[in-house]
Amino acid sequence: MGGETVGTLTKKDFATSNEVRWCPGCGDYAILATVQSFLPELGIPPHRIVFVSGIGCSGRFTYYVDTYGVHGIHGRAPAIATGIATARPDLSVWVVTGDGDALSIGGNHLIHALRRNVNIKILMFNNQIYGLTKGQYSPTSEEGKVTKSTPFGSVDHPFNPIALALGAEATFVARSIDNDRQHLTEVLRRAAAHRGAAFIEIYQNCNVFNDGAFDMLREKEHAVHNQIRLRHGEPIIFDEGRRCVSVGENGRLVITEVANTLRDRIVVHDERGRPSLAFALAHTAGHGPTEPTCIGVFREVQRPVYGEAIAAQIKLATERLGPGDLAKLLRSGDTWSVS
Amino acid sequence: MAKPVVEKDRVVIRFAGDSGDGMQLTGDRFTSATAVLGNDLATLPDFPAEIRAPAGTVHGVSAFQIQFASEDITTPGDHPDVLVAMNPAALRAELKLVRPGATIIVNEDAFTQRNLERAGYTSNPLTDGSLDAYQVYRVPMTSITVRAVEELGLTRKEAERAKNMFALGLVSWMFGRPPEVTLDWLQRKFGDKPQIYDANVAAFRAGYNFGETTELFAQRYEVKPAPAEPGTYRNISGAAALAWGLLAAAERSGLRLFYASYPITPASELLHELSRLKNFGVITLQAEDEIAAAGMALGASFAGDLGVTGTSGPGMDLKAETIGLAVALELPLVVVDVQRAGPSTGMPTKTEQSDLLLALFGRHGESPIPVVAARSPSHCFEAALEAVRIAIEYRTPVILLADTFLANSSEPWRIPEVEDLPRIDPDFATAPNAGREFMPYLRDERLRRPWALPGTPGLRHRIGGLEKDEAGQISYDPENHQRMTELRAAKVARIAEDIPPLEVDDPDGDAEPLARGRGSSHGAIRAAARRVRERGRKVATAHLVHLNPFPRNTGEVVRRYPKVLIPEMNMGQLALLIRARYLVDARTVAKVKGLPFFAEELEDAMMKVMDE
C-alpha cells in the first residue's frame, strides 16, 4: 500500500508488487506503463479508482494497477463496471478488455454500456487474435486469416470497432496505438475528462500469435505515411503533408494527394458534428490497419451520464413523494385490525 | 325483504372469463373486500401466457380462485363451490374442477352460437342437460350491464367492458362482502375519469341489486371472520412481499437496494414493484440481458450496495456464471428465482419447484451457496430478509426460491413493526487486517472475508475469478486450492449454526409418516395433514425454509419417522437430496402440472402410505 496523498503521486504508486506475466515483447507492457504514468496526472487518489477487466491477456491488467480492482468473467466487465459506476458516481471506473472479450462474448454488454453513457472508460486492446487461448481468429481478424481454428482461412467478416461504437451511440470514441506513448496519453487524458462512457480502441501487437499486424502504423518508417492523426477543427492531412482525406464523388470520403485537391474539398475534422463523418473516417482503411488509418478522437459529444440521470430521478421522486417510509408502505392500501 | 342468510365455514369461488374480461381484477377486488372482513384467505390466479389469446377460445381463459374461511386456511382450495363463467369457453375450461352440487353462475348473454362453437361445444350446455348435476344460475350480465350504463353515453363496447363489475357486485352480494371497499377503490382508481368511474359503479351496483331483488337467488351466505392474533393486517401477494422484504432488508442493513433485472415472466412483477419505490432511494436497472443484470448487481455489491437480481428458470441458467464469480469474489449477491414450469421456455405462467437442484448445484466447480425458499405469499417478506441477512453477513451469493404460484397468490398478513425486524450488520472493513497490510481473503471466526469498499484508504485490493491465497495473490498452489475450496464449503456449511432448527408439527409425537416439503407446497401439506388428523389418523409435517445448508436437526427429524413423504412440484429433487444426505427411504409425491398441489391429493398420498 503506497501513500494516499494526491499531491505526491507517481507512477510507482500505481504499480502493484505482482510480477507482470505477459509474454516478453507484448504490446500490453507499453500500455500498462503508459497508463501507470498517466494516472497520477488525474489527481485522484488511487483508492478512488477501480479497474475492471474480463478474460483474456488484457484481463490480467487489473492485477498490475494498485487501485481497487475486479477481474471479472469473460465479456462481462462492462456490466460489472456499470453496477459499480452507477452505485458510486464518486469513483473513477476503468474497464480493460480485448477484441474477443469486448466484441465477441461481451458484445452485448459493450454496446449497451455505450448507449447508456455509463461513466466508465473502456480500453479495448485490439490485437486481432485470441492470445490467451493460444491463437484462434478473433472478431477483428481479417478475412482469410489462417489460425489454428481456421487452417483454411477465416470466412468471417471482421468488426470495425470504431464503427461499432459509433453505431452504439457512444459519446466518446477514439483509437490509439500501444507503442505511441505520447498519443495514447493524450487520448487517455481526453477520455478521463469526458463525462460518460469513453471507448478507446488501442492497436496492440501480439508478438506471439499475430506479430506485425499493425506494423504499417506502429513502425516509424511506415507510420509517418499511414497514420492519419485526427485533430478537432483541423484539415485531415497526413503523410508529411502529402496526402489528405477529401470529399469525393457523391460525398464519399477519399484519400487524395494534397497537391491535386482543391483546398475546400479537404475534410476538416469535427468531433462534435454529425456521426456520419466519424463513421466515414472509421472506414478510410478498407482492408484493416495495413493502409492509411485514422487515430485520435473520432467523436466526442455530451449526453446525460447514466448514474447521474438515475440519481436525479431518485432525487425528484423523493422531493415529489417525500422520503420513503417503510412502515407507511407496509400499511398502504386496505388494512384491518384485530384486537 | 332481506333474504335468509346461511352461515358457511369456508367457500371457494373461481372467476373465469376471457383474458380480456378483467377476471384477475375482479378476483383481486373480491379478495380485498374479503380481507377487510377478517376472513382468512388464499388466492390462485391462473392465466394464459398470451396477452390476448383469440377471444372466446378455451386457451384464452383467465381464472382467479379464492378460498376464504372463518378458520385458518392454507390453500386456495381444491374445488370451487362457486364458478363464475363469463362465456362458454370459461365454462368448458373450468368445469372439470367443479364437483356435482356446486353453484355455477354464467353470463347467459355470452352463450351465443358463435361463442359456443369457438369454445368447441356442439350443443348448448345450458339447455342440453349436461349441467343438471349443478346448481346453475343464468344471468344476462352483458345486457343488464349495458342497460345500467346506457345513460352515460358510452360506446357499446365500453359499456360491455363493465360486466366484470356486475359479476363482482353479484358475488359480493351473495357472500355479504361490503360494497364500500370496492366503491372506495373505484373512486381512487377512476375518480379523475368520471365516465369510466360512473360506469363501473353503475355496473357493480346493478350486480349487487340484481342479487338482492330478483327471485333467482333464494339466499345469501355469510362467512364469519377467522380468529387471528391481534394486530394490523393487510392482504399481500408474494411478489409484493418479495419486493418489500428486499426493501426492508436494505433499510435494516443501512445499504441501498440495487436491483438489476431483465424482463421475464413471472419475475417482472418484482422489477415493476421496486421501480415504483424510487423515493426509497432504490436503484432499479433494466439490464440488456440476464447475464448483465447479475453482473451489475454484483458490481453494485462490490461498490457497497445491496446487489440483487431476480429472474425465473431460463434466466437462472444464464446467471450461473456470475453466481460462480460471486462465490469466488465472496461478495453478497441475492438472486431471486421465481420458478416456473420448465424445461426451456416451458409454461411461463405456470408454477413448478423444479429449480432446486439447479440452485444448489447449477455451477461449474465446487461452488456451494446458501439457498432459502419462501413457503407462502406473506412468508416471501421474511424469506427475502433472511436471504439478504445471510448474503451480507457471510459475503456470499444466496439464491432465494419462490415460484409462480407464490408470487401471484395472496393471503392476509399481520404487518410487522419495522423496529422488530432483524438488524443486518454489513461490518465493512475500515482498517488493515494484517499488520499494515490488507489481505482480502483473510477470514474471521465465521470464515468470512472482509468486505472493503472502493474509496476506503489503505485497503486497495484486487479480487477476481482466479484462485487466490489469503493475501489476494493469484495462486495455482495445489495445497492452497484444496484449502480455499474447503474453507468456502465450510463457510456455507457453518451457516447451519446460525439458523433455527427444523420444526415438526406432530401433535401426539408418535405419528407414522412425516410429510415434509419446501416452498409453496407448505399450504397443501398442512391442509392435507389436518384432513388426515380429522379422520383420526396421525401424521407429522415439517417444512424446510433453508435448503442449503439444512437445519442442524434435519437428519434427526427424518430418521425419527418410519415413513417420509416429500410432495414436490418436480420429479423428486428434494427427496433425492434427503436420501443422499441422510440415507433414509424418503418417498416422492411428484406433480408437474403447472398447478399447486390440491390438499386432497396429498391427503390421498398420506393415507396410502399409512395403509400399505
PDB file of C-alpha atoms in Angstrom, chain A residues 22-168:
ATOM      1  CA  TRP A  22       2.622 -11.186 -20.236  1.00  0.00           C
ATOM      2  CA  CYS A  23       4.851 -12.695 -22.947  1.00  0.00           C
ATOM      3  CA  PRO A  24       8.129 -10.790 -23.353  1.00  0.00           C
ATOM      4  CA  GLY A  25       7.652  -8.203 -26.071  1.00  0.00           C
ATOM      5  CA  CYS A  26       3.867  -7.997 -25.702  1.00  0.00           C
ATOM      6  CA  GLY A  27       2.296  -4.631 -26.504  1.00  0.00           C
ATOM      7  CA  ASP A  28       0.451  -4.793 -23.167  1.00  0.00           C
ATOM      8  CA  TYR A  29       3.638  -3.801 -21.300  1.00  0.00           C
ATOM      9  CA  ALA A  30       3.761  -0.481 -23.104  1.00  0.00           C
ATOM     10  CA  ILE A  31       0.072   0.204 -22.461  1.00  0.00           C
ATOM     11  CA  LEU A  32       0.471  -0.646 -18.769  1.00  0.00           C
ATOM     12  CA  ALA A  33       3.453   1.676 -18.424  1.00  0.00           C
ATOM     13  CA  THR A  34       1.603   4.500 -20.185  1.00  0.00           C
ATOM     14  CA  VAL A  35      -1.499   4.079 -18.026  1.00  0.00           C
ATOM     15  CA  GLN A  36       0.518   3.913 -14.799  1.00  0.00           C
ATOM     16  CA  SER A  37       2.416   7.043 -15.794  1.00  0.00           C
ATOM     17  CA  PHE A  38      -0.766   8.843 -16.739  1.00  0.00           C
ATOM     18  CA  LEU A  39      -2.874   8.027 -13.657  1.00  0.00           C
ATOM     19  CA  PRO A  40      -1.028  10.403 -11.232  1.00  0.00           C
ATOM     20  CA  GLU A  41      -1.987  13.214 -13.568  1.00  0.00           C
ATOM     21  CA  LEU A  42      -5.696  12.633 -12.766  1.00  0.00           C
ATOM     22  CA  GLY A  43      -5.187  13.925  -9.229  1.00  0.00           C
ATOM     23  CA  ILE A  44      -7.495  11.206  -7.948  1.00  0.00           C
ATOM     24  CA  PRO A  45      -6.218   9.144  -5.007  1.00  0.00           C
ATOM     25  CA  PRO A  46      -5.700   5.511  -6.067  1.00  0.00           C
ATOM     26  CA  HIS A  47      -8.315   4.255  -3.591  1.00  0.00           C
ATOM     27  CA  ARG A  48     -10.961   6.144  -5.540  1.00  0.00           C
ATOM     28  CA  ILE A  49     -10.093   4.401  -8.794  1.00  0.00           C
ATOM     29  CA  VAL A  50     -11.425   0.996  -9.848  1.00  0.00           C
ATOM     30  CA  PHE A  51     -10.162  -1.157 -12.711  1.00  0.00           C
ATOM     31  CA  VAL A  52     -12.484  -3.864 -14.008  1.00  0.00           C
ATOM     32  CA  SER A  53     -11.397  -6.435 -16.557  1.00  0.00           C
ATOM     33  CA  GLY A  54     -12.698  -9.505 -18.331  1.00  0.00           C
ATOM     34  CA  ILE A  55     -10.939 -12.623 -19.552  1.00  0.00           C
ATOM     35  CA  GLY A  56      -8.015 -12.795 -21.942  1.00  0.00           C
ATOM     36  CA  CYS A  57      -4.489 -11.429 -21.789  1.00  0.00           C
ATOM     37  CA  SER A  58      -5.881  -7.943 -21.157  1.00  0.00           C
ATOM     38  CA  GLY A  59      -7.803  -9.283 -18.148  1.00  0.00           C
ATOM     39  CA  ARG A  60      -4.625  -9.508 -16.082  1.00  0.00           C
ATOM     40  CA  PHE A  61      -4.195  -5.722 -16.278  1.00  0.00           C
ATOM     41  CA  THR A  62      -6.242  -5.341 -13.095  1.00  0.00           C
ATOM     42  CA  TYR A  63      -3.667  -7.189 -11.000  1.00  0.00           C
ATOM     43  CA  TYR A  64      -0.894  -4.822 -12.029  1.00  0.00           C
ATOM     44  CA  VAL A  65      -2.514  -1.484 -11.166  1.00  0.00           C
ATOM     45  CA  ASP A  66      -2.572  -0.638  -7.467  1.00  0.00           C
ATOM     46  CA  THR A  67      -6.129   0.626  -7.241  1.00  0.00           C
ATOM     47  CA  TYR A  68      -9.305  -1.252  -6.334  1.00  0.00           C
ATOM     48  CA  GLY A  69      -9.888  -3.935  -8.931  1.00  0.00           C
ATOM     49  CA  VAL A  70     -12.223  -6.672 -10.116  1.00  0.00           C
ATOM     50  CA  HIS A  71     -11.058  -9.322 -12.541  1.00  0.00           C
ATOM     51  CA  GLY A  72     -14.423 -10.470 -13.793  1.00  0.00           C
ATOM     52  CA  ILE A  73     -15.616 -13.078 -16.250  1.00  0.00           C
ATOM     53  CA  HIS A  74     -15.424 -13.286 -19.993  1.00  0.00           C
ATOM     54  CA  GLY A  75     -17.060 -10.320 -21.667  1.00  0.00           C
ATOM     55  CA  ARG A  76     -18.904  -9.076 -18.588  1.00  0.00           C
ATOM     56  CA  ALA A  77     -16.596  -6.296 -17.421  1.00  0.00           C
ATOM     57  CA  PRO A  78     -18.834  -3.519 -18.834  1.00  0.00           C
ATOM     58  CA  ALA A  79     -21.813  -4.983 -16.913  1.00  0.00           C
ATOM     59  CA  ILE A  80     -19.894  -5.247 -13.640  1.00  0.00           C
ATOM     60  CA  ALA A  81     -18.467  -1.761 -14.163  1.00  0.00           C
ATOM     61  CA  THR A  82     -21.967  -0.426 -14.865  1.00  0.00           C
ATOM     62  CA  GLY A  83     -23.012  -1.669 -11.420  1.00  0.00           C
ATOM     63  CA  ILE A  84     -20.014  -0.015  -9.776  1.00  0.00           C
ATOM     64  CA  ALA A  85     -20.225   3.291 -11.631  1.00  0.00           C
ATOM     65  CA  THR A  86     -23.996   3.588 -11.190  1.00  0.00           C
ATOM     66  CA  ALA A  87     -23.812   2.848  -7.480  1.00  0.00           C
ATOM     67  CA  ARG A  88     -20.794   5.095  -6.904  1.00  0.00           C
ATOM     68  CA  PRO A  89     -20.531   8.219  -9.065  1.00  0.00           C
ATOM     69  CA  ASP A  90     -17.632   9.291  -6.805  1.00  0.00           C
ATOM     70  CA  LEU A  91     -15.328   6.618  -8.239  1.00  0.00           C
ATOM     71  CA  SER A  92     -13.233   6.721 -11.394  1.00  0.00           C
ATOM     72  CA  VAL A  93     -14.039   3.440 -13.138  1.00  0.00           C
ATOM     73  CA  TRP A  94     -11.927   1.943 -15.940  1.00  0.00           C
ATOM     74  CA  VAL A  95     -12.614  -1.174 -17.978  1.00  0.00           C
ATOM     75  CA  VAL A  96      -9.795  -3.094 -19.632  1.00  0.00           C
ATOM     76  CA  THR A  97     -10.843  -5.548 -22.303  1.00  0.00           C
ATOM     77  CA  GLY A  98      -9.725  -7.154 -25.547  1.00  0.00           C
ATOM     78  CA  ASP A  99     -11.185  -7.679 -29.004  1.00  0.00           C
ATOM     79  CA  GLY A 100     -12.518 -11.144 -28.161  1.00  0.00           C
ATOM     80  CA  ASP A 101     -13.727 -10.127 -24.693  1.00  0.00           C
ATOM     81  CA  ALA A 102     -15.447  -6.921 -25.780  1.00  0.00           C
ATOM     82  CA  LEU A 103     -16.650  -7.730 -29.283  1.00  0.00           C
ATOM     83  CA  SER A 104     -17.416 -11.437 -29.207  1.00  0.00           C
ATOM     84  CA  ILE A 105     -18.587 -12.843 -25.898  1.00  0.00           C
ATOM     85  CA  GLY A 106     -19.232  -9.416 -24.394  1.00  0.00           C
ATOM     86  CA  GLY A 107     -20.537  -7.574 -27.444  1.00  0.00           C
ATOM     87  CA  ASN A 108     -23.946  -7.031 -25.943  1.00  0.00           C
ATOM     88  CA  HIS A 109     -22.630  -5.504 -22.721  1.00  0.00           C
ATOM     89  CA  LEU A 110     -20.280  -3.210 -24.609  1.00  0.00           C
ATOM     90  CA  ILE A 111     -22.920  -1.667 -26.871  1.00  0.00           C
ATOM     91  CA  HIS A 112     -25.384  -1.196 -24.026  1.00  0.00           C
ATOM     92  CA  ALA A 113     -22.838   0.418 -21.705  1.00  0.00           C
ATOM     93  CA  LEU A 114     -22.025   2.811 -24.560  1.00  0.00           C
ATOM     94  CA  ARG A 115     -25.625   3.704 -25.402  1.00  0.00           C
ATOM     95  CA  ARG A 116     -26.450   4.240 -21.722  1.00  0.00           C
ATOM     96  CA  ASN A 117     -23.430   6.517 -21.427  1.00  0.00           C
ATOM     97  CA  VAL A 118     -22.297   4.925 -18.172  1.00  0.00           C
ATOM     98  CA  ASN A 119     -19.402   6.870 -16.667  1.00  0.00           C
ATOM     99  CA  ILE A 120     -16.699   4.284 -17.473  1.00  0.00           C
ATOM    100  CA  LYS A 121     -13.567   4.479 -19.588  1.00  0.00           C
ATOM    101  CA  ILE A 122     -13.184   1.393 -21.753  1.00  0.00           C
ATOM    102  CA  LEU A 123      -9.715   0.492 -23.013  1.00  0.00           C
ATOM    103  CA  MET A 124     -10.069  -2.187 -25.652  1.00  0.00           C
ATOM    104  CA  PHE A 125      -6.755  -3.794 -26.574  1.00  0.00           C
ATOM    105  CA  ASN A 126      -7.213  -4.940 -30.151  1.00  0.00           C
ATOM    106  CA  ASN A 127      -4.603  -7.470 -31.306  1.00  0.00           C
ATOM    107  CA  GLN A 128      -6.923  -9.143 -33.833  1.00  0.00           C
ATOM    108  CA  ILE A 129      -6.304 -12.577 -32.323  1.00  0.00           C
ATOM    109  CA  TYR A 130      -7.145 -14.763 -29.307  1.00  0.00           C
ATOM    110  CA  GLY A 131      -3.897 -14.799 -27.369  1.00  0.00           C
ATOM    111  CA  LEU A 132      -4.665 -16.438 -24.031  1.00  0.00           C
ATOM    112  CA  THR A 133      -6.290 -19.432 -25.716  1.00  0.00           C
ATOM    113  CA  LYS A 134      -3.253 -19.666 -27.971  1.00  0.00           C
ATOM    114  CA  GLY A 135      -4.086 -18.247 -31.317  1.00  0.00           C
ATOM    115  CA  GLN A 136      -7.596 -18.559 -32.735  1.00  0.00           C
ATOM    116  CA  TYR A 137      -9.032 -15.861 -35.015  1.00  0.00           C
ATOM    117  CA  SER A 138     -10.951 -13.070 -33.318  1.00  0.00           C
ATOM    118  CA  PRO A 139     -13.928 -10.897 -34.346  1.00  0.00           C
ATOM    119  CA  THR A 140     -11.452  -8.300 -35.628  1.00  0.00           C
ATOM    120  CA  SER A 141      -9.227 -10.732 -37.556  1.00  0.00           C
ATOM    121  CA  GLU A 142      -9.124 -10.052 -41.269  1.00  0.00           C
ATOM    122  CA  GLU A 143     -10.935 -12.322 -43.728  1.00  0.00           C
ATOM    123  CA  GLY A 144      -8.792 -15.199 -44.868  1.00  0.00           C
ATOM    124  CA  LYS A 145      -6.809 -15.234 -41.608  1.00  0.00           C
ATOM    125  CA  VAL A 146      -5.111 -18.587 -41.116  1.00  0.00           C
ATOM    126  CA  THR A 147      -5.123 -19.640 -37.465  1.00  0.00           C
ATOM    127  CA  LYS A 148      -5.402 -22.896 -35.521  1.00  0.00           C
ATOM    128  CA  SER A 149      -9.186 -22.756 -35.769  1.00  0.00           C
ATOM    129  CA  THR A 150      -9.165 -21.540 -39.380  1.00  0.00           C
ATOM    130  CA  PRO A 151      -6.488 -23.645 -41.120  1.00  0.00           C
ATOM    131  CA  PHE A 152      -8.142 -22.863 -44.459  1.00  0.00           C
ATOM    132  CA  GLY A 153      -8.542 -19.190 -43.674  1.00  0.00           C
ATOM    133  CA  SER A 154     -11.291 -17.319 -41.834  1.00  0.00           C
ATOM    134  CA  VAL A 155     -14.503 -16.655 -43.740  1.00  0.00           C
ATOM    135  CA  ASP A 156     -15.815 -14.273 -41.034  1.00  0.00           C
ATOM    136  CA  HIS A 157     -16.101 -10.614 -41.889  1.00  0.00           C
ATOM    137  CA  PRO A 158     -14.486  -8.599 -39.080  1.00  0.00           C
ATOM    138  CA  PHE A 159     -15.979  -5.871 -36.920  1.00  0.00           C
ATOM    139  CA  ASN A 160     -14.758  -2.331 -37.269  1.00  0.00           C
ATOM    140  CA  PRO A 161     -14.663  -1.457 -33.540  1.00  0.00           C
ATOM    141  CA  ILE A 162     -14.838   2.311 -34.069  1.00  0.00           C
ATOM    142  CA  ALA A 163     -17.845   1.999 -36.373  1.00  0.00           C
ATOM    143  CA  LEU A 164     -19.479  -0.377 -33.918  1.00  0.00           C
ATOM    144  CA  ALA A 165     -19.027   2.047 -31.022  1.00  0.00           C
ATOM    145  CA  LEU A 166     -20.373   4.900 -33.134  1.00  0.00           C
ATOM    146  CA  GLY A 167     -23.347   2.762 -34.113  1.00  0.00           C
ATOM    147  CA  ALA A 168     -23.987   2.129 -30.435  1.00  0.00           C
TER     148      ALA A 168
END
